[in-house]
PDB file of C-alpha atoms in Angstrom:
ATOM      1  CA  UNK A   1     -50.962  58.441-106.863  1.00  0.00           C
ATOM      2  CA  UNK A   2     -50.882  57.343-102.710  1.00  0.00           C
ATOM      3  CA  UNK A   3     -48.872  55.076-100.825  1.00  0.00           C
ATOM      4  CA  UNK A   4     -51.017  52.378 -99.228  1.00  0.00           C
ATOM      5  CA  UNK A   5     -50.892  51.037 -95.782  1.00  0.00           C
ATOM      6  CA  UNK A   6     -52.256  47.666 -94.476  1.00  0.00           C
ATOM      7  CA  UNK A   7     -53.588  47.926 -91.011  1.00  0.00           C
ATOM      8  CA  UNK A   8     -53.500  44.488 -89.358  1.00  0.00           C
ATOM      9  CA  UNK A   9     -55.363  44.619 -85.589  1.00  0.00           C
ATOM     10  CA  UNK A  10     -58.123  43.292 -84.529  1.00  0.00           C
ATOM     11  CA  UNK A  11     -59.504  46.163 -82.208  1.00  0.00           C
ATOM     12  CA  UNK A  12     -62.239  48.488 -84.320  1.00  0.00           C
ATOM     13  CA  UNK A  13     -61.875  51.452 -82.098  1.00  0.00           C
ATOM     14  CA  UNK A  14     -57.268  51.192 -83.136  1.00  0.00           C
ATOM     15  CA  UNK A  15     -58.456  50.568 -86.903  1.00  0.00           C
ATOM     16  CA  UNK A  16     -60.602  53.481 -87.216  1.00  0.00           C
ATOM     17  CA  UNK A  17     -58.034  55.951 -85.482  1.00  0.00           C
ATOM     18  CA  UNK A  18     -55.011  54.335 -87.823  1.00  0.00           C
ATOM     19  CA  UNK A  19     -57.480  54.734 -90.416  1.00  0.00           C
ATOM     20  CA  UNK A  20     -57.958  58.463 -89.883  1.00  0.00           C
ATOM     21  CA  UNK A  21     -54.427  59.633 -88.907  1.00  0.00           C
ATOM     22  CA  UNK A  22     -53.044  57.858 -92.143  1.00  0.00           C
ATOM     23  CA  UNK A  23     -56.170  58.862 -94.333  1.00  0.00           C
ATOM     24  CA  UNK A  24     -56.455  62.310 -93.174  1.00  0.00           C
ATOM     25  CA  UNK A  25     -52.139  62.601 -94.197  1.00  0.00           C
ATOM     26  CA  UNK A  26     -52.830  61.212 -97.328  1.00  0.00           C
ATOM     27  CA  UNK A  27     -52.454  57.858 -98.043  1.00  0.00           C
ATOM     28  CA  UNK A  28     -54.687  55.105 -99.088  1.00  0.00           C
ATOM     29  CA  UNK A  29     -55.574  51.940 -96.714  1.00  0.00           C
ATOM     30  CA  UNK A  30     -56.807  48.429 -96.318  1.00  0.00           C
ATOM     31  CA  UNK A  31     -57.688  46.769 -92.741  1.00  0.00           C
ATOM     32  CA  UNK A  32     -57.432  43.532 -91.929  1.00  0.00           C
ATOM     33  CA  UNK A  33     -58.223  41.837 -88.036  1.00  0.00           C
ATOM     34  CA  UNK A  34     -56.751  38.691 -88.439  1.00  0.00           C
ATOM     35  CA  UNK A  35     -53.489  36.805 -90.203  1.00  0.00           C
ATOM     36  CA  UNK A  36     -55.962  34.665 -92.485  1.00  0.00           C
ATOM     37  CA  UNK A  37     -57.342  37.761 -94.043  1.00  0.00           C
ATOM     38  CA  UNK A  38     -53.871  40.201 -93.807  1.00  0.00           C
ATOM     39  CA  UNK A  39     -51.828  37.704 -95.840  1.00  0.00           C
ATOM     40  CA  UNK A  40     -54.802  37.544 -98.390  1.00  0.00           C
ATOM     41  CA  UNK A  41     -55.238  41.579 -98.945  1.00  0.00           C
ATOM     42  CA  UNK A  42     -51.122  41.487 -98.939  1.00  0.00           C
ATOM     43  CA  UNK A  43     -51.316  39.238-102.163  1.00  0.00           C
ATOM     44  CA  UNK A  44     -54.397  41.128-102.895  1.00  0.00           C
ATOM     45  CA  UNK A  45     -53.720  44.954-102.316  1.00  0.00           C
ATOM     46  CA  UNK A  46     -49.731  45.155-102.256  1.00  0.00           C
ATOM     47  CA  UNK A  47     -49.548  47.606-100.013  1.00  0.00           C
ATOM     48  CA  UNK A  48     -45.995  49.892 -99.435  1.00  0.00           C
ATOM     49  CA  UNK A  49     -46.273  49.773 -95.559  1.00  0.00           C
ATOM     50  CA  UNK A  50     -47.592  47.617 -92.854  1.00  0.00           C
ATOM     51  CA  UNK A  51     -49.164  48.554 -89.543  1.00  0.00           C
ATOM     52  CA  UNK A  52     -49.083  44.816 -87.464  1.00  0.00           C
ATOM     53  CA  UNK A  53     -50.604  44.404 -84.267  1.00  0.00           C
ATOM     54  CA  UNK A  54     -48.886  41.110 -82.022  1.00  0.00           C
ATOM     55  CA  UNK A  55     -51.859  40.205 -80.326  1.00  0.00           C
ATOM     56  CA  UNK A  56     -54.708  38.710 -82.629  1.00  0.00           C
ATOM     57  CA  UNK A  57     -57.157  35.743 -82.308  1.00  0.00           C
ATOM     58  CA  UNK A  58     -55.885  32.865 -83.587  1.00  0.00           C
ATOM     59  CA  UNK A  59     -52.653  33.778 -85.006  1.00  0.00           C
ATOM     60  CA  UNK A  60     -50.154  36.273 -83.318  1.00  0.00           C
ATOM     61  CA  UNK A  61     -48.438  38.903 -85.847  1.00  0.00           C
ATOM     62  CA  UNK A  62     -44.714  37.187 -85.399  1.00  0.00           C
ATOM     63  CA  UNK A  63     -46.827  34.193 -87.440  1.00  0.00           C
ATOM     64  CA  UNK A  64     -47.829  36.806 -90.281  1.00  0.00           C
ATOM     65  CA  UNK A  65     -44.510  38.544 -90.291  1.00  0.00           C
ATOM     66  CA  UNK A  66     -42.653  35.154 -91.334  1.00  0.00           C
ATOM     67  CA  UNK A  67     -45.167  33.888 -93.579  1.00  0.00           C
ATOM     68  CA  UNK A  68     -44.839  37.144 -95.085  1.00  0.00           C
ATOM     69  CA  UNK A  69     -41.394  37.257 -95.160  1.00  0.00           C
ATOM     70  CA  UNK A  70     -41.203  33.509 -96.878  1.00  0.00           C
ATOM     71  CA  UNK A  71     -42.505  35.210-100.070  1.00  0.00           C
ATOM     72  CA  UNK A  72     -40.479  37.178-102.300  1.00  0.00           C
ATOM     73  CA  UNK A  73     -42.720  39.787-103.407  1.00  0.00           C
ATOM     74  CA  UNK A  74     -43.647  40.760 -99.944  1.00  0.00           C
ATOM     75  CA  UNK A  75     -40.420  39.961 -97.993  1.00  0.00           C
ATOM     76  CA  UNK A  76     -38.881  43.824 -98.440  1.00  0.00           C
ATOM     77  CA  UNK A  77     -42.504  45.784 -97.323  1.00  0.00           C
ATOM     78  CA  UNK A  78     -41.875  47.734 -94.082  1.00  0.00           C
ATOM     79  CA  UNK A  79     -43.516  46.603 -91.331  1.00  0.00           C
ATOM     80  CA  UNK A  80     -44.267  48.971 -87.824  1.00  0.00           C
ATOM     81  CA  UNK A  81     -45.348  47.532 -85.328  1.00  0.00           C
ATOM     82  CA  UNK A  82     -48.564  48.706 -82.992  1.00  0.00           C
ATOM     83  CA  UNK A  83     -48.846  46.784 -79.888  1.00  0.00           C
ATOM     84  CA  UNK A  84     -50.148  47.423 -76.201  1.00  0.00           C
ATOM     85  CA  UNK A  85     -47.722  44.286 -75.108  1.00  0.00           C
ATOM     86  CA  UNK A  86     -44.883  44.887 -73.704  1.00  0.00           C
ATOM     87  CA  UNK A  87     -41.401  44.016 -75.260  1.00  0.00           C
ATOM     88  CA  UNK A  88     -42.947  44.981 -79.060  1.00  0.00           C
ATOM     89  CA  UNK A  89     -39.454  45.564 -79.513  1.00  0.00           C
ATOM     90  CA  UNK A  90     -38.063  42.521 -79.650  1.00  0.00           C
ATOM     91  CA  UNK A  91     -40.588  40.895 -81.572  1.00  0.00           C
ATOM     92  CA  UNK A  92     -40.180  41.439 -84.942  1.00  0.00           C
ATOM     93  CA  UNK A  93     -36.686  41.927 -85.674  1.00  0.00           C
ATOM     94  CA  UNK A  94     -37.039  43.638 -88.854  1.00  0.00           C
ATOM     95  CA  UNK A  95     -39.459  46.075 -87.663  1.00  0.00           C
ATOM     96  CA  UNK A  96     -38.483  49.605 -89.028  1.00  0.00           C
ATOM     97  CA  UNK A  97     -40.182  51.104 -85.813  1.00  0.00           C
ATOM     98  CA  UNK A  98     -42.484  49.705 -83.105  1.00  0.00           C
ATOM     99  CA  UNK A  99     -44.976  51.837 -80.490  1.00  0.00           C
ATOM    100  CA  UNK A 100     -46.661  50.518 -77.526  1.00  0.00           C
ATOM    101  CA  UNK A 101     -50.192  51.508 -77.283  1.00  0.00           C
ATOM    102  CA  UNK A 102     -51.369  54.262 -76.793  1.00  0.00           C
ATOM    103  CA  UNK A 103     -48.895  56.047 -79.392  1.00  0.00           C
ATOM    104  CA  UNK A 104     -48.474  59.738 -80.253  1.00  0.00           C
ATOM    105  CA  UNK A 105     -49.454  59.903 -83.824  1.00  0.00           C
ATOM    106  CA  UNK A 106     -47.440  62.886 -85.025  1.00  0.00           C
ATOM    107  CA  UNK A 107     -44.467  60.350 -83.972  1.00  0.00           C
ATOM    108  CA  UNK A 108     -45.900  57.228 -86.072  1.00  0.00           C
ATOM    109  CA  UNK A 109     -46.447  59.072 -88.943  1.00  0.00           C
ATOM    110  CA  UNK A 110     -43.340  59.948 -88.833  1.00  0.00           C
ATOM    111  CA  UNK A 111     -41.485  56.693 -88.603  1.00  0.00           C
ATOM    112  CA  UNK A 112     -44.021  55.753 -91.975  1.00  0.00           C
ATOM    113  CA  UNK A 113     -42.708  58.921 -94.007  1.00  0.00           C
ATOM    114  CA  UNK A 114     -39.183  57.684 -92.884  1.00  0.00           C
ATOM    115  CA  UNK A 115     -39.826  54.166 -93.698  1.00  0.00           C
ATOM    116  CA  UNK A 116     -41.187  54.679 -97.374  1.00  0.00           C
ATOM    117  CA  UNK A 117     -38.741  57.353 -98.001  1.00  0.00           C
ATOM    118  CA  UNK A 118     -35.683  55.632 -97.634  1.00  0.00           C
TER     119      UNK A 118
END
């Protein structure tokens, strides 16, 4: 069974690009464009890893992360930050990796495999 990655980003072009990259590499994906939908999908889909944008409408990615880690069922899900903001490596201190848009898809896939295989 393929591993599932939750893509959280409000930019539909980035979401489609990430879906294509991840699905071509054999991953199942689910997507959310805001924090509320992401929290709902987290419980429903139980992803193995999350790619998280920091800047989204209504609430920011760090708020999603704080809510996620309060739930013992999901607090160990690895998170990779993918954002256009500067200083992203500081936003989620326990992120397994951080990538600034535009990112290198090969490097992203390497980080995902490393996080899931550890």
